[in-house]
Amino acid sequence: MKGKCLFNYTNAMEKTIGNDGVLSTDIEHIKNEIEESYNRLFKKYENKELGFMDLIYQKDLTTYNELKKYSKDFEYIIIIGMGGSILGAQMVYEAIKGIYYNEHTTNKKVYFLDNSDPEKTFEVLNLVDLEKTLVFAISKSGNTAETIANFLIVRDRLKNNIKNYVKNIVIVANDGMLREMAEKEGYMLFDVPKNVGGRFSVLSAVGLAPLSCMGINIEMLLNGARDMDKLCKNKDIFKNPALMNAVIHYILYNKGKTVAVLMPYIERLHKFGMWYRQLWGESLGKDGKGQTPVVSVGAKDQHSQLQLYLEGPKDKIITFLRVNKFKNDLIIKNSNYLSGHNLSELLLSEQEGTEASLTSRNVPNVSIVIDELNEYTLGKLIYLYEMQTAFMGELLKINAFNQPAVEDGKRITRELLRGKSIEELTGFKSYDKNYIIEM
């Protein structure tokens, strides 16, 4: 299982789109800045601060293979988590298995509880046979409020309906309430390396433990990431796709391109876009800096957002994700110019047309072209974006691996649930009725 990938940045350069692109002298002018950013990042790696770069070289997958065998007796999987603790597994699952995989009657059904929405949790619990359900609760800190809340609800259902319910639960946590419960009650338990942040954790137990139970080839996922790592360690920017893409985004950000749009032309990569949105936004949105990540899906969002991209504010850089070979295809018949063509030909022609239209209006765009979507090429794509984000953080001179503002929101939430008021916690008074309109 292999697959070629290409990074094409022709349409982001001055040669193609004039002054709206990256000038031939721009990269040369910040050559020292690029070198310093590269060196700072790899110094952090040498100091064991960046565990995500080591995850891809884990050799012993025995534990995951044993978990895979154990899971064969279950017909349903529920994964409970928030943000980086669940998006990675969700993204890989949908990219490899497809959007409607659960609808095939013979397949193991997989459900993701990624919010504290009571109706969603209620519906999932009504869809599964608890006796035949394997539950993953994932939180590195072990204290994520939404994850604990959903887990306690699901655990109580299991406890009230199954005699030996412990066998139905797997915990992935380092500390906190979840780990304490796992150790006290005897649940299967996985650790997360302390130097790996949530949104960079898909290739740790956070992603690999549940994915191993879903029929995903995790070894090929890691192989793809390893092969990408060889490119990402190259100091020559013209041979390092992650560094080059980070530099292009950085230069254009400084020219007012404050919105970064990711536009996959395949439905299976929609969740990849959601994963990217968290990775790029939460890693880089600090100290008044950062690009706003937006996800569009081609070709359908040509009919909702493309008008804005073409004639709206010139504040965007677009990245196309294109897959050349589809697992399944359909032929169009009984039409004029469409007749005899495959559906994939229409989709890819629409991508080419959108790319040409944006380029003609000097909207900078780059393309990542994948020969075919499988675990190997997805592993490459995951690691490319993790490294691109890390390089961009160094170029912006920010810490791409924390999220201080989010932590403050979590603190306020906990105190509200303990009975304190918003005014006590923040100094803000309650809503002014003069500014409320009843509808």
PDB file of N, CA and C in Angstrom, residues 32-109:
ATOM      1  N   ASN A  32      17.206  33.951   6.813  1.00  0.00           N
ATOM      2  CA  ASN A  32      17.741  33.752   8.170  1.00  0.00           C
ATOM      3  C   ASN A  32      16.638  33.418   9.167  1.00  0.00           C
ATOM      4  N   GLU A  33      15.495  34.073   8.990  1.00  0.00           N
ATOM      5  CA  GLU A  33      14.343  33.831   9.859  1.00  0.00           C
ATOM      6  C   GLU A  33      13.856  32.378   9.716  1.00  0.00           C
ATOM      7  N   ILE A  34      13.853  31.896   8.489  1.00  0.00           N
ATOM      8  CA  ILE A  34      13.425  30.513   8.227  1.00  0.00           C
ATOM      9  C   ILE A  34      14.398  29.532   8.878  1.00  0.00           C
ATOM     10  N   GLU A  35      15.681  29.794   8.716  1.00  0.00           N
ATOM     11  CA  GLU A  35      16.702  28.906   9.286  1.00  0.00           C
ATOM     12  C   GLU A  35      16.621  28.893  10.809  1.00  0.00           C
ATOM     13  N   GLU A  36      16.440  30.069  11.404  1.00  0.00           N
ATOM     14  CA  GLU A  36      16.326  30.152  12.868  1.00  0.00           C
ATOM     15  C   GLU A  36      15.090  29.406  13.367  1.00  0.00           C
ATOM     16  N   SER A  37      13.982  29.525  12.643  1.00  0.00           N
ATOM     17  CA  SER A  37      12.743  28.830  13.027  1.00  0.00           C
ATOM     18  C   SER A  37      12.928  27.317  12.955  1.00  0.00           C
ATOM     19  N   TYR A  38      13.550  26.869  11.885  1.00  0.00           N
ATOM     20  CA  TYR A  38      13.843  25.437  11.725  1.00  0.00           C
ATOM     21  C   TYR A  38      14.704  24.943  12.888  1.00  0.00           C
ATOM     22  N   ASN A  39      15.752  25.682  13.193  1.00  0.00           N
ATOM     23  CA  ASN A  39      16.688  25.271  14.259  1.00  0.00           C
ATOM     24  C   ASN A  39      16.016  25.281  15.628  1.00  0.00           C
ATOM     25  N   ARG A  40      15.161  26.279  15.890  1.00  0.00           N
ATOM     26  CA  ARG A  40      14.453  26.339  17.177  1.00  0.00           C
ATOM     27  C   ARG A  40      13.539  25.128  17.348  1.00  0.00           C
ATOM     28  N   LEU A  41      12.836  24.775  16.267  1.00  0.00           N
ATOM     29  CA  LEU A  41      11.917  23.646  16.340  1.00  0.00           C
ATOM     30  C   LEU A  41      12.665  22.351  16.645  1.00  0.00           C
ATOM     31  N   PHE A  42      13.775  22.123  15.945  1.00  0.00           N
ATOM     32  CA  PHE A  42      14.486  20.869  16.141  1.00  0.00           C
ATOM     33  C   PHE A  42      15.294  20.861  17.442  1.00  0.00           C
ATOM     34  N   LYS A  43      15.581  22.029  17.985  1.00  0.00           N
ATOM     35  CA  LYS A  43      16.173  22.101  19.321  1.00  0.00           C
ATOM     36  C   LYS A  43      15.147  21.632  20.351  1.00  0.00           C
ATOM     37  N   LYS A  44      13.898  22.033  20.177  1.00  0.00           N
ATOM     38  CA  LYS A  44      12.824  21.573  21.064  1.00  0.00           C
ATOM     39  C   LYS A  44      12.659  20.060  20.960  1.00  0.00           C
ATOM     40  N   TYR A  45      12.780  19.560  19.741  1.00  0.00           N
ATOM     41  CA  TYR A  45      12.678  18.116  19.535  1.00  0.00           C
ATOM     42  C   TYR A  45      13.814  17.380  20.258  1.00  0.00           C
ATOM     43  N   GLU A  46      15.023  17.904  20.132  1.00  0.00           N
ATOM     44  CA  GLU A  46      16.178  17.302  20.815  1.00  0.00           C
ATOM     45  C   GLU A  46      16.007  17.336  22.328  1.00  0.00           C
ATOM     46  N   ASN A  47      15.319  18.372  22.806  1.00  0.00           N
ATOM     47  CA  ASN A  47      15.081  18.507  24.253  1.00  0.00           C
ATOM     48  C   ASN A  47      13.864  17.715  24.729  1.00  0.00           C
ATOM     49  N   LYS A  48      13.334  16.855  23.847  1.00  0.00           N
ATOM     50  CA  LYS A  48      12.201  15.973  24.174  1.00  0.00           C
ATOM     51  C   LYS A  48      10.920  16.751  24.494  1.00  0.00           C
ATOM     52  N   GLU A  49      10.756  17.915  23.876  1.00  0.00           N
ATOM     53  CA  GLU A  49       9.550  18.706  24.101  1.00  0.00           C
ATOM     54  C   GLU A  49       8.443  18.369  23.100  1.00  0.00           C
ATOM     55  N   LEU A  50       8.805  17.762  21.979  1.00  0.00           N
ATOM     56  CA  LEU A  50       7.853  17.531  20.891  1.00  0.00           C
ATOM     57  C   LEU A  50       7.647  16.031  20.658  1.00  0.00           C
ATOM     58  N   GLY A  51       6.871  15.436  21.537  1.00  0.00           N
ATOM     59  CA  GLY A  51       6.680  13.988  21.487  1.00  0.00           C
ATOM     60  C   GLY A  51       5.982  13.494  20.237  1.00  0.00           C
ATOM     61  N   PHE A  52       5.198  14.357  19.590  1.00  0.00           N
ATOM     62  CA  PHE A  52       4.476  13.896  18.393  1.00  0.00           C
ATOM     63  C   PHE A  52       5.436  13.467  17.285  1.00  0.00           C
ATOM     64  N   MET A  53       6.663  14.006  17.308  1.00  0.00           N
ATOM     65  CA  MET A  53       7.641  13.644  16.285  1.00  0.00           C
ATOM     66  C   MET A  53       8.271  12.276  16.550  1.00  0.00           C
ATOM     67  N   ASP A  54       8.143  11.788  17.777  1.00  0.00           N
ATOM     68  CA  ASP A  54       8.652  10.450  18.112  1.00  0.00           C
ATOM     69  C   ASP A  54       7.591   9.369  17.958  1.00  0.00           C
ATOM     70  N   LEU A  55       6.326   9.749  18.072  1.00  0.00           N
ATOM     71  CA  LEU A  55       5.234   8.764  18.015  1.00  0.00           C
ATOM     72  C   LEU A  55       5.303   7.893  16.771  1.00  0.00           C
ATOM     73  N   ILE A  56       5.708   8.498  15.663  1.00  0.00           N
ATOM     74  CA  ILE A  56       5.657   7.787  14.380  1.00  0.00           C
ATOM     75  C   ILE A  56       6.686   6.663  14.295  1.00  0.00           C
ATOM     76  N   TYR A  57       7.632   6.651  15.236  1.00  0.00           N
ATOM     77  CA  TYR A  57       8.670   5.617  15.205  1.00  0.00           C
ATOM     78  C   TYR A  57       8.422   4.511  16.226  1.00  0.00           C
ATOM     79  N   GLN A  58       7.241   4.484  16.820  1.00  0.00           N
ATOM     80  CA  GLN A  58       6.924   3.380  17.731  1.00  0.00           C
ATOM     81  C   GLN A  58       6.879   2.090  16.925  1.00  0.00           C
ATOM     82  N   LYS A  59       7.577   1.081  17.399  1.00  0.00           N
ATOM     83  CA  LYS A  59       7.713  -0.177  16.657  1.00  0.00           C
ATOM     84  C   LYS A  59       6.771  -1.253  17.181  1.00  0.00           C
ATOM     85  N   ASP A  60       6.606  -1.280  18.495  1.00  0.00           N
ATOM     86  CA  ASP A  60       5.828  -2.360  19.099  1.00  0.00           C
ATOM     87  C   ASP A  60       4.342  -2.015  19.119  1.00  0.00           C
ATOM     88  N   LEU A  61       3.605  -2.646  18.234  1.00  0.00           N
ATOM     89  CA  LEU A  61       2.158  -2.422  18.156  1.00  0.00           C
ATOM     90  C   LEU A  61       1.375  -3.587  18.757  1.00  0.00           C
ATOM     91  N   THR A  62       2.080  -4.390  19.560  1.00  0.00           N
ATOM     92  CA  THR A  62       1.474  -5.598  20.134  1.00  0.00           C
ATOM     93  C   THR A  62       0.209  -5.289  20.922  1.00  0.00           C
ATOM     94  N   THR A  63       0.264  -4.262  21.760  1.00  0.00           N
ATOM     95  CA  THR A  63      -0.888  -3.918  22.604  1.00  0.00           C
ATOM     96  C   THR A  63      -2.109  -3.592  21.753  1.00  0.00           C
ATOM     97  N   TYR A  64      -1.883  -2.850  20.662  1.00  0.00           N
ATOM     98  CA  TYR A  64      -2.994  -2.492  19.776  1.00  0.00           C
ATOM     99  C   TYR A  64      -3.525  -3.712  19.035  1.00  0.00           C
ATOM    100  N   ASN A  65      -2.622  -4.625  18.668  1.00  0.00           N
ATOM    101  CA  ASN A  65      -3.059  -5.844  17.983  1.00  0.00           C
ATOM    102  C   ASN A  65      -3.878  -6.729  18.915  1.00  0.00           C
ATOM    103  N   GLU A  66      -3.492  -6.763  20.186  1.00  0.00           N
ATOM    104  CA  GLU A  66      -4.257  -7.527  21.177  1.00  0.00           C
ATOM    105  C   GLU A  66      -5.636  -6.896  21.406  1.00  0.00           C
ATOM    106  N   LEU A  67      -5.659  -5.565  21.441  1.00  0.00           N
ATOM    107  CA  LEU A  67      -6.930  -4.856  21.602  1.00  0.00           C
ATOM    108  C   LEU A  67      -7.842  -5.125  20.402  1.00  0.00           C
ATOM    109  N   LYS A  68      -7.242  -5.168  19.220  1.00  0.00           N
ATOM    110  CA  LYS A  68      -8.002  -5.455  17.997  1.00  0.00           C
ATOM    111  C   LYS A  68      -8.682  -6.824  18.098  1.00  0.00           C
ATOM    112  N   LYS A  69      -7.927  -7.836  18.568  1.00  0.00           N
ATOM    113  CA  LYS A  69      -8.497  -9.175  18.739  1.00  0.00           C
ATOM    114  C   LYS A  69      -9.607  -9.155  19.792  1.00  0.00           C
ATOM    115  N   TYR A  70      -9.359  -8.439  20.880  1.00  0.00           N
ATOM    116  CA  TYR A  70     -10.339  -8.356  21.969  1.00  0.00           C
ATOM    117  C   TYR A  70     -11.647  -7.747  21.481  1.00  0.00           C
ATOM    118  N   SER A  71     -11.551  -6.767  20.591  1.00  0.00           N
ATOM    119  CA  SER A  71     -12.736  -6.021  20.149  1.00  0.00           C
ATOM    120  C   SER A  71     -13.619  -6.810  19.185  1.00  0.00           C
ATOM    121  N   LYS A  72     -13.132  -7.938  18.689  1.00  0.00           N
ATOM    122  CA  LYS A  72     -13.892  -8.692  17.690  1.00  0.00           C
ATOM    123  C   LYS A  72     -15.245  -9.171  18.205  1.00  0.00           C
ATOM    124  N   ASP A  73     -15.354  -9.346  19.505  1.00  0.00           N
ATOM    125  CA  ASP A  73     -16.616  -9.828  20.084  1.00  0.00           C
ATOM    126  C   ASP A  73     -17.661  -8.719  20.221  1.00  0.00           C
ATOM    127  N   PHE A  74     -17.262  -7.471  19.965  1.00  0.00           N
ATOM    128  CA  PHE A  74     -18.189  -6.343  20.105  1.00  0.00           C
ATOM    129  C   PHE A  74     -18.726  -5.924  18.735  1.00  0.00           C
ATOM    130  N   GLU A  75     -19.981  -5.521  18.712  1.00  0.00           N
ATOM    131  CA  GLU A  75     -20.606  -5.093  17.460  1.00  0.00           C
ATOM    132  C   GLU A  75     -20.721  -3.567  17.352  1.00  0.00           C
ATOM    133  N   TYR A  76     -20.532  -2.893  18.472  1.00  0.00           N
ATOM    134  CA  TYR A  76     -20.643  -1.433  18.508  1.00  0.00           C
ATOM    135  C   TYR A  76     -19.432  -0.844  19.239  1.00  0.00           C
ATOM    136  N   ILE A  77     -19.021   0.329  18.799  1.00  0.00           N
ATOM    137  CA  ILE A  77     -17.966   1.085  19.497  1.00  0.00           C
ATOM    138  C   ILE A  77     -18.486   2.494  19.732  1.00  0.00           C
ATOM    139  N   ILE A  78     -18.358   2.961  20.968  1.00  0.00           N
ATOM    140  CA  ILE A  78     -18.643   4.360  21.282  1.00  0.00           C
ATOM    141  C   ILE A  78     -17.337   5.008  21.723  1.00  0.00           C
ATOM    142  N   ILE A  79     -16.988   6.114  21.086  1.00  0.00           N
ATOM    143  CA  ILE A  79     -15.790   6.863  21.472  1.00  0.00           C
ATOM    144  C   ILE A  79     -16.232   8.183  22.080  1.00  0.00           C
ATOM    145  N   ILE A  80     -15.761   8.442  23.295  1.00  0.00           N
ATOM    146  CA  ILE A  80     -16.120   9.659  24.020  1.00  0.00           C
ATOM    147  C   ILE A  80     -14.875  10.521  24.162  1.00  0.00           C
ATOM    148  N   GLY A  81     -14.961  11.769  23.749  1.00  0.00           N
ATOM    149  CA  GLY A  81     -13.821  12.673  23.871  1.00  0.00           C
ATOM    150  C   GLY A  81     -14.200  14.059  23.380  1.00  0.00           C
ATOM    151  N   MET A  82     -13.252  14.964  23.457  1.00  0.00           N
ATOM    152  CA  MET A  82     -13.447  16.331  22.976  1.00  0.00           C
ATOM    153  C   MET A  82     -12.219  16.781  22.205  1.00  0.00           C
ATOM    154  N   GLY A  83     -12.429  17.599  21.186  1.00  0.00           N
ATOM    155  CA  GLY A  83     -11.309  18.217  20.464  1.00  0.00           C
ATOM    156  C   GLY A  83     -10.314  17.195  19.946  1.00  0.00           C
ATOM    157  N   GLY A  84      -9.044  17.436  20.250  1.00  0.00           N
ATOM    158  CA  GLY A  84      -7.970  16.585  19.762  1.00  0.00           C
ATOM    159  C   GLY A  84      -8.029  15.158  20.256  1.00  0.00           C
ATOM    160  N   SER A  85      -8.784  14.910  21.333  1.00  0.00           N
ATOM    161  CA  SER A  85      -8.893  13.556  21.868  1.00  0.00           C
ATOM    162  C   SER A  85      -9.846  12.670  21.072  1.00  0.00           C
ATOM    163  N   ILE A  86     -10.583  13.261  20.135  1.00  0.00           N
ATOM    164  CA  ILE A  86     -11.538  12.469  19.369  1.00  0.00           C
ATOM    165  C   ILE A  86     -11.515  12.788  17.870  1.00  0.00           C
ATOM    166  N   LEU A  87     -11.175  14.036  17.521  1.00  0.00           N
ATOM    167  CA  LEU A  87     -11.211  14.449  16.107  1.00  0.00           C
ATOM    168  C   LEU A  87     -10.282  13.616  15.234  1.00  0.00           C
ATOM    169  N   GLY A  88      -9.104  13.266  15.771  1.00  0.00           N
ATOM    170  CA  GLY A  88      -8.135  12.507  14.984  1.00  0.00           C
ATOM    171  C   GLY A  88      -8.671  11.151  14.577  1.00  0.00           C
ATOM    172  N   ALA A  89      -9.208  10.406  15.544  1.00  0.00           N
ATOM    173  CA  ALA A  89      -9.764   9.087  15.246  1.00  0.00           C
ATOM    174  C   ALA A  89     -10.958   9.200  14.309  1.00  0.00           C
ATOM    175  N   GLN A  90     -11.784  10.207  14.532  1.00  0.00           N
ATOM    176  CA  GLN A  90     -12.965  10.431  13.695  1.00  0.00           C
ATOM    177  C   GLN A  90     -12.546  10.725  12.253  1.00  0.00           C
ATOM    178  N   MET A  91     -11.505  11.543  12.113  1.00  0.00           N
ATOM    179  CA  MET A  91     -11.009  11.928  10.795  1.00  0.00           C
ATOM    180  C   MET A  91     -10.450  10.725  10.037  1.00  0.00           C
ATOM    181  N   VAL A  92      -9.636   9.915  10.712  1.00  0.00           N
ATOM    182  CA  VAL A  92      -9.055   8.732  10.052  1.00  0.00           C
ATOM    183  C   VAL A  92     -10.149   7.731   9.695  1.00  0.00           C
ATOM    184  N   TYR A  93     -11.060   7.492  10.625  1.00  0.00           N
ATOM    185  CA  TYR A  93     -12.148   6.533  10.402  1.00  0.00           C
ATOM    186  C   TYR A  93     -12.957   6.903   9.159  1.00  0.00           C
ATOM    187  N   GLU A  94     -13.355   8.168   9.055  1.00  0.00           N
ATOM    188  CA  GLU A  94     -14.185   8.577   7.927  1.00  0.00           C
ATOM    189  C   GLU A  94     -13.399   8.582   6.617  1.00  0.00           C
ATOM    190  N   ALA A  95     -12.133   8.986   6.681  1.00  0.00           N
ATOM    191  CA  ALA A  95     -11.307   9.028   5.468  1.00  0.00           C
ATOM    192  C   ALA A  95     -11.102   7.636   4.883  1.00  0.00           C
ATOM    193  N   ILE A  96     -10.927   6.645   5.744  1.00  0.00           N
ATOM    194  CA  ILE A  96     -10.617   5.295   5.269  1.00  0.00           C
ATOM    195  C   ILE A  96     -11.881   4.447   5.074  1.00  0.00           C
ATOM    196  N   LYS A  97     -12.806   4.544   5.998  1.00  0.00           N
ATOM    197  CA  LYS A  97     -13.996   3.683   5.944  1.00  0.00           C
ATOM    198  C   LYS A  97     -15.157   4.315   5.193  1.00  0.00           C
ATOM    199  N   GLY A  98     -15.171   5.628   5.086  1.00  0.00           N
ATOM    200  CA  GLY A  98     -16.250   6.286   4.369  1.00  0.00           C
ATOM    201  C   GLY A  98     -17.321   6.831   5.294  1.00  0.00           C
ATOM    202  N   ILE A  99     -18.205   7.625   4.728  1.00  0.00           N
ATOM    203  CA  ILE A  99     -19.182   8.367   5.515  1.00  0.00           C
ATOM    204  C   ILE A  99     -20.326   7.479   5.997  1.00  0.00           C
ATOM    205  N   TYR A 100     -20.725   6.511   5.180  1.00  0.00           N
ATOM    206  CA  TYR A 100     -21.904   5.702   5.498  1.00  0.00           C
ATOM    207  C   TYR A 100     -21.541   4.277   5.909  1.00  0.00           C
ATOM    208  N   TYR A 101     -20.365   4.095   6.440  1.00  0.00           N
ATOM    209  CA  TYR A 101     -19.873   2.765   6.815  1.00  0.00           C
ATOM    210  C   TYR A 101     -20.817   2.075   7.805  1.00  0.00           C
ATOM    211  N   ASN A 102     -21.374   2.846   8.730  1.00  0.00           N
ATOM    212  CA  ASN A 102     -22.282   2.270   9.730  1.00  0.00           C
ATOM    213  C   ASN A 102     -23.545   1.682   9.118  1.00  0.00           C
ATOM    214  N   GLU A 103     -23.897   2.147   7.931  1.00  0.00           N
ATOM    215  CA  GLU A 103     -25.156   1.708   7.325  1.00  0.00           C
ATOM    216  C   GLU A 103     -25.079   0.288   6.764  1.00  0.00           C
ATOM    217  N   HIS A 104     -23.871  -0.221   6.549  1.00  0.00           N
ATOM    218  CA  HIS A 104     -23.717  -1.591   6.064  1.00  0.00           C
ATOM    219  C   HIS A 104     -23.962  -2.552   7.228  1.00  0.00           C
ATOM    220  N   THR A 105     -24.906  -3.416   7.091  1.00  0.00           N
ATOM    221  CA  THR A 105     -25.380  -4.212   8.230  1.00  0.00           C
ATOM    222  C   THR A 105     -24.317  -5.117   8.841  1.00  0.00           C
ATOM    223  N   THR A 106     -23.347  -5.548   8.043  1.00  0.00           N
ATOM    224  CA  THR A 106     -22.347  -6.493   8.563  1.00  0.00           C
ATOM    225  C   THR A 106     -21.193  -5.805   9.274  1.00  0.00           C
ATOM    226  N   ASN A 107     -21.099  -4.500   9.184  1.00  0.00           N
ATOM    227  CA  ASN A 107     -19.967  -3.778   9.761  1.00  0.00           C
ATOM    228  C   ASN A 107     -20.170  -3.471  11.242  1.00  0.00           C
ATOM    229  N   LYS A 108     -19.052  -3.367  11.940  1.00  0.00           N
ATOM    230  CA  LYS A 108     -19.077  -2.893  13.321  1.00  0.00           C
ATOM    231  C   LYS A 108     -19.513  -1.428  13.306  1.00  0.00           C
ATOM    232  N   LYS A 109     -20.463  -1.067  14.108  1.00  0.00           N
ATOM    233  CA  LYS A 109     -20.991   0.303  14.135  1.00  0.00           C
ATOM    234  C   LYS A 109     -20.154   1.164  15.077  1.00  0.00           C
TER     235      LYS A 109
END
